[in-house]
């Protein structure tokens, strides 16, 4: 591990996602690590990632990390489940700075808290098809049975703002019926958007199923990672701005969504051309 220089701890954390979904992760970082600055990039021009190939997601992730590095970040959070599933292990050896994804922290907690060893995972087609959650859960609990279900309609429904709409309830009931019959006691919300449907999922699954929110666990993991590397912001020096947001398209729409879920008001999201 490189010795950090004194100023490194005051640098921001780089957080990226395919679009607005990773704001659920940024929100947890803001709550749990309020002294940390954030540079967020949402790839709103190329969303969704969930139906794209591994090669494409690796290419996109490399471009975004390069952009975040140009902003002087001290660590990277891959806030997208699909990018964590497809790109993280390929990219990690190329990186000098610490990097964390959302899959491992959520998988670890699920493996630890399951009582009957039966864990459900919901996510995009890419995340569920990659079997990454199964692999990570088995590292901690080799005997666990892991059942995955892709729920592709949840992302557009959340982006439409239909968080409590009867149509979303109907869609959720249909997707989750698979788990109702399979005796799981833990369900991982393995996509950035799903924590926003938590109340509805809780009502459908009942009180006896643990719901794991990888966004929450990732913020916890980031806290540990920054401490291990000696680069946690001690809050003594506050450099403005605390939070910066960049997107590859539809900046106004992004800003409105951000302001509906973040604990702070954001004034602007800057548009950049990520492919240049
Ligand atoms: N952010 C993505 C994820 O967590 C969901 C949206 C997309 O498909 O790009 O997998």
Coordinates of C-alpha atoms and ligand atoms in Angstrom, one line a residue:
X1 CA 0.0 0.0 0.0
X2 CA 1.4 3.4 -0.9
X3 CA 1.9 6.0 1.9
X4 CA -0.8 8.6 1.4
X5 CA 0.3 12.3 1.2
X6 CA -1.3 14.6 3.8
X7 CA -3.6 16.3 1.3
X8 CA -4.9 13.1 -0.3
X9 CA -7.5 12.7 2.5
X10 CA -9.2 15.9 1.4
X11 CA -9.7 14.7 -2.1
X12 CA -13.2 13.6 -3.2
X13 CA -14.4 10.1 -3.7
X14 CA -15.4 9.3 -7.3
X15 CA -18.7 7.5 -7.6
X16 CA -20.2 6.3 -10.9
X17 CA -23.3 4.6 -12.3
X18 CA -25.1 4.2 -15.6
X19 CA -27.3 7.1 -14.6
X20 CA -29.4 8.2 -11.7
X21 CA -29.6 4.8 -9.8
X22 CA -26.1 5.2 -8.2
X23 CA -27.5 8.2 -6.4
X24 CA -28.9 5.7 -3.9
X25 CA -25.3 4.8 -3.2
X26 CA -24.2 8.5 -3.1
X27 CA -27.0 9.2 -0.7
X28 CA -25.7 6.5 1.7
X29 CA -22.2 7.9 1.5
X30 CA -23.6 11.4 2.3
X31 CA -25.4 10.0 5.3
X32 CA -22.7 7.7 6.7
X33 CA -19.6 9.7 5.7
X34 CA -20.8 13.3 5.8
X35 CA -17.2 14.7 5.8
X36 CA -16.4 13.1 2.4
X37 CA -16.5 15.0 -0.8
X38 CA -18.0 13.3 -3.8
X39 CA -17.6 13.6 -7.6
X40 CA -20.5 11.7 -9.2
X41 CA -20.7 10.7 -12.8
X42 CA -24.0 9.3 -14.3
X43 CA -23.8 7.9 -17.8
X44 CA -27.2 9.1 -18.7
X45 CA -26.5 9.0 -22.5
X46 CA -25.7 5.2 -22.4
X47 CA -28.1 3.9 -19.8
X48 CA -29.1 1.1 -19.4
X49 CA -26.1 -1.0 -18.7
X50 CA -28.2 -3.9 -17.5
X51 CA -28.8 -5.3 -21.0
X52 CA -25.3 -4.6 -22.5
X53 CA -22.4 -7.0 -22.9
X54 CA -19.4 -7.4 -20.6
X55 CA -17.0 -5.9 -23.2
X56 CA -19.1 -2.8 -23.5
X57 CA -19.4 -2.2 -19.8
X58 CA -15.7 -2.7 -19.3
X59 CA -15.0 -0.1 -22.0
X60 CA -17.5 2.4 -20.5
X61 CA -16.1 1.9 -17.0
X62 CA -12.5 2.5 -18.1
X63 CA -13.6 5.8 -19.8
X64 CA -15.5 7.0 -16.7
X65 CA -12.6 6.0 -14.3
X66 CA -10.2 8.0 -16.5
X67 CA -12.6 11.0 -16.2
X68 CA -12.9 10.7 -12.4
X69 CA -9.1 10.4 -12.1
X70 CA -8.8 13.7 -14.0
X71 CA -11.0 15.2 -11.2
X72 CA -8.4 14.2 -8.6
X73 CA -10.4 11.6 -6.8
X74 CA -8.7 9.5 -4.1
X75 CA -10.9 6.4 -4.4
X76 CA -13.6 5.0 -6.8
X77 CA -17.0 3.6 -5.9
X78 CA -18.5 1.5 -8.8
X79 CA -22.1 2.3 -7.7
X80 CA -23.7 0.2 -10.5
X81 CA -24.4 -3.4 -9.8
X82 CA -24.0 -4.3 -13.5
X83 CA -20.7 -2.5 -13.8
X84 CA -19.5 -4.1 -10.5
X85 CA -20.5 -7.5 -11.9
X86 CA -18.9 -7.1 -15.3
X87 CA -16.0 -4.7 -15.0
X88 CA -14.7 -4.5 -11.4
X89 CA -12.4 -7.5 -11.4
X90 CA -11.0 -6.7 -14.8
X91 CA -10.3 -3.1 -13.9
X92 CA -9.0 -3.5 -10.3
X93 CA -5.5 -4.7 -11.3
X94 CA -5.1 -1.6 -13.6
X95 CA -5.8 0.8 -10.7
X96 CA -3.4 2.6 -8.4
X97 CA -6.1 4.0 -6.1
X98 CA -8.6 1.9 -4.0
X99 CA -11.8 0.8 -5.8
X100 CA -14.9 -0.8 -4.4
X101 CA -18.1 -2.1 -6.0
X102 CA -21.6 -2.7 -4.7
X103 CA -21.8 -6.5 -5.1
X104 CA -19.2 -7.8 -2.6
X105 CA -20.5 -5.8 0.4
X106 CA -24.1 -6.8 -0.2
X107 CA -23.2 -10.5 -0.8
X108 CA -21.1 -10.7 2.4
X109 CA -23.9 -9.4 4.6
X110 CA -26.5 -11.7 3.0
X111 CA -24.2 -14.7 3.5
X112 CA -23.8 -13.7 7.2
X113 CA -27.4 -13.0 8.1
X114 CA -29.2 -15.8 6.4
X115 CA -30.6 -18.4 8.8
X116 CA -31.8 -21.1 6.5
X117 CA -29.1 -20.6 3.8
X118 CA -31.6 -19.6 1.1
X119 CA -30.9 -16.2 -0.5
X120 CA -32.7 -14.5 -3.3
X121 CA -31.1 -11.9 -5.6
X122 CA -32.9 -9.4 -7.8
X123 CA -31.1 -7.3 -10.4
X124 CA -30.7 -6.5 -14.0
X125 CA -30.3 -9.3 -16.6
X126 CA -26.6 -8.6 -16.7
X127 CA -26.1 -8.8 -12.9
X128 CA -28.3 -11.9 -12.5
X129 CA -26.9 -13.7 -15.6
X130 CA -23.3 -13.1 -14.5
X131 CA -23.9 -15.2 -11.3
X132 CA -21.6 -12.7 -9.5
X133 CA -23.7 -12.6 -6.3
X134 CA -23.8 -16.4 -6.1
X135 CA -20.0 -16.5 -6.5
X136 CA -19.5 -13.8 -3.8
X137 CA -22.0 -15.4 -1.4
X138 CA -20.3 -18.8 -1.7
X139 CA -16.9 -17.2 -0.7
X140 CA -18.5 -16.6 2.7
X141 CA -21.1 -19.3 2.9
X142 CA -20.4 -22.2 0.5
X143 CA -23.5 -24.1 1.3
X144 CA -26.0 -21.2 0.6
X145 CA -28.6 -21.7 -2.1
X146 CA -28.8 -18.6 -4.2
X147 CA -31.8 -17.9 -6.4
X148 CA -31.6 -15.0 -8.9
X149 CA -34.4 -13.2 -10.8
X150 CA -33.9 -10.4 -13.3
X151 CA -36.5 -7.6 -12.8
X152 CA -35.9 -5.4 -15.8
X153 CA -39.1 -3.4 -15.6
X154 CA -38.2 -2.0 -12.2
X155 CA -35.6 0.5 -13.6
X156 CA -38.0 2.3 -16.0
X157 CA -40.8 2.3 -13.4
X158 CA -38.6 3.9 -10.8
X159 CA -37.2 6.5 -13.3
X160 CA -40.8 7.3 -14.2
X161 CA -41.3 8.1 -10.5
X162 CA -44.0 5.3 -10.1
X163 CA -42.7 4.2 -6.7
X164 CA -46.1 3.5 -5.2
X165 CA -48.1 3.1 -8.4
X166 CA -50.5 0.1 -8.6
X167 CA -48.8 -0.9 -11.9
X168 CA -45.5 -1.1 -10.1
X169 CA -47.1 -3.1 -7.3
X170 CA -48.5 -5.6 -9.8
X171 CA -45.2 -5.9 -11.6
X172 CA -43.4 -6.5 -8.3
X173 CA -45.9 -9.1 -7.2
X174 CA -45.3 -11.0 -10.4
X175 CA -41.5 -10.9 -10.2
X176 CA -41.4 -11.7 -6.5
X177 CA -43.9 -14.6 -6.7
X178 CA -40.9 -16.7 -7.7
X179 CA -39.4 -16.2 -4.2
X180 CA -42.6 -16.5 -2.3
X181 CA -42.6 -20.2 -3.3
X182 CA -39.0 -20.9 -2.6
X183 CA -38.6 -20.3 1.1
X184 CA -35.8 -17.6 1.0
X185 CA -35.2 -15.8 4.3
X186 CA -32.9 -13.1 2.7
X187 CA -33.3 -11.0 -0.5
X188 CA -30.6 -8.8 -2.0
X189 CA -31.8 -5.7 -3.7
X190 CA -29.1 -6.1 -6.3
X191 CA -29.7 -3.1 -8.5
X192 CA -29.2 0.6 -7.8
X193 CA -32.9 1.5 -8.2
X194 CA -34.4 -1.2 -6.0
X195 CA -33.8 0.4 -2.6
X196 CA -36.3 3.0 -3.8
X197 CA -38.9 0.2 -3.9
X198 CA -38.0 -1.2 -0.6
X199 CA -41.3 -0.4 1.2
X200 CA -43.3 -2.1 -1.5
X201 CA -40.9 -5.1 -1.6
X202 CA -41.1 -5.4 2.2
X203 CA -44.9 -5.5 2.0
X204 CA -44.9 -8.2 -0.6
X205 CA -42.2 -10.4 0.9
X206 CA -43.4 -9.9 4.5
X207 CA -41.5 -9.2 7.7
X208 CA -39.7 -12.5 7.9
X209 CA -37.4 -11.9 4.9
X210 CA -34.3 -9.8 5.5
X211 CA -33.9 -7.2 2.8
X212 CA -30.2 -6.4 2.0
X213 CA -29.5 -3.0 0.5
X214 CA -26.0 -3.1 -1.1
X215 CA -26.0 0.8 -1.2
X216 CA -25.9 0.9 2.6
X217 CA -23.3 -1.9 2.9
X218 CA -21.1 -0.2 0.2
X219 CA -21.0 3.0 2.2
X220 CA -19.9 0.9 5.2
X221 CA -17.3 -0.8 3.1
X222 CA -16.0 2.5 1.7
X223 CA -15.6 3.8 5.3
X224 CA -13.4 0.8 6.1
X225 CA -11.5 1.1 2.8
X226 CA -10.6 4.7 3.3
X227 CA -9.5 4.0 6.9
X228 CA -7.3 1.1 5.8
X229 CA -5.6 3.4 3.3
X230 CA -5.3 6.2 5.8
X231 CA -7.2 8.6 3.5
X232 CA -10.4 9.2 5.5
X233 CA -11.3 12.9 5.5
X234 CA -11.0 14.1 9.1
X235 CA -13.3 17.0 8.3
X236 CA -10.8 19.7 9.5
X237 CA -10.4 21.2 6.0
X238 CA -13.5 21.8 4.1
X239 CA -13.0 22.6 0.5
X240 CA -16.0 23.6 -1.6
X241 CA -17.8 22.2 -3.4
X242 CA -18.7 19.2 -1.3
X243 CA -20.6 17.5 -4.1
X244 CA -20.1 17.7 -7.9
X245 CA -22.3 15.9 -10.4
X246 CA -21.5 15.2 -14.1
X247 CA -23.6 13.4 -16.7
X248 CA -23.3 12.4 -20.3
X249 CA -26.9 13.6 -21.2
X250 CA -30.2 15.0 -19.9
X251 CA -28.6 17.1 -17.1
X252 CA -31.9 18.8 -16.1
X253 CA -33.8 15.5 -15.7
X254 CA -30.9 14.1 -13.7
X255 CA -30.9 17.1 -11.4
X256 CA -34.6 16.8 -10.8
X257 CA -34.3 13.1 -9.9
X258 CA -31.3 13.8 -7.7
X259 CA -33.2 16.5 -5.8
X260 CA -36.1 14.1 -5.2
X261 CA -33.9 11.5 -3.4
X262 CA -30.8 13.2 -2.0
X263 CA -30.6 14.7 1.5
X264 CA -29.2 18.0 -0.1
X265 CA -30.3 20.3 -2.9
X266 CA -28.0 20.1 -6.0
X267 CA -27.7 23.2 -8.1
X268 CA -26.5 21.7 -11.3
X269 CA -25.3 18.6 -13.1
X270 CA -22.6 19.4 -15.7
X271 CA -22.8 17.8 -19.1
X272 CA -19.6 16.2 -20.4
X273 CA -18.7 14.2 -23.5
X274 CA -17.4 11.0 -22.0
X275 CA -16.2 9.4 -25.2
X276 CA -13.9 12.3 -26.1
Ligands
LIG1 N1 -27.4 0.9 -12.4 C1 -27.8 -0.4 -12.9 C2 -27.5 -1.5 -11.9 O1 -27.4 -1.3 -10.7 C3 -29.3 -0.4 -13.3 C4 -29.7 0.5 -14.5 C5 -29.0 0.0 -15.7 O2 -29.4 -1.1 -16.3 O3 -28.1 0.7 -16.2 O4 -27.3 -2.6 -12.3

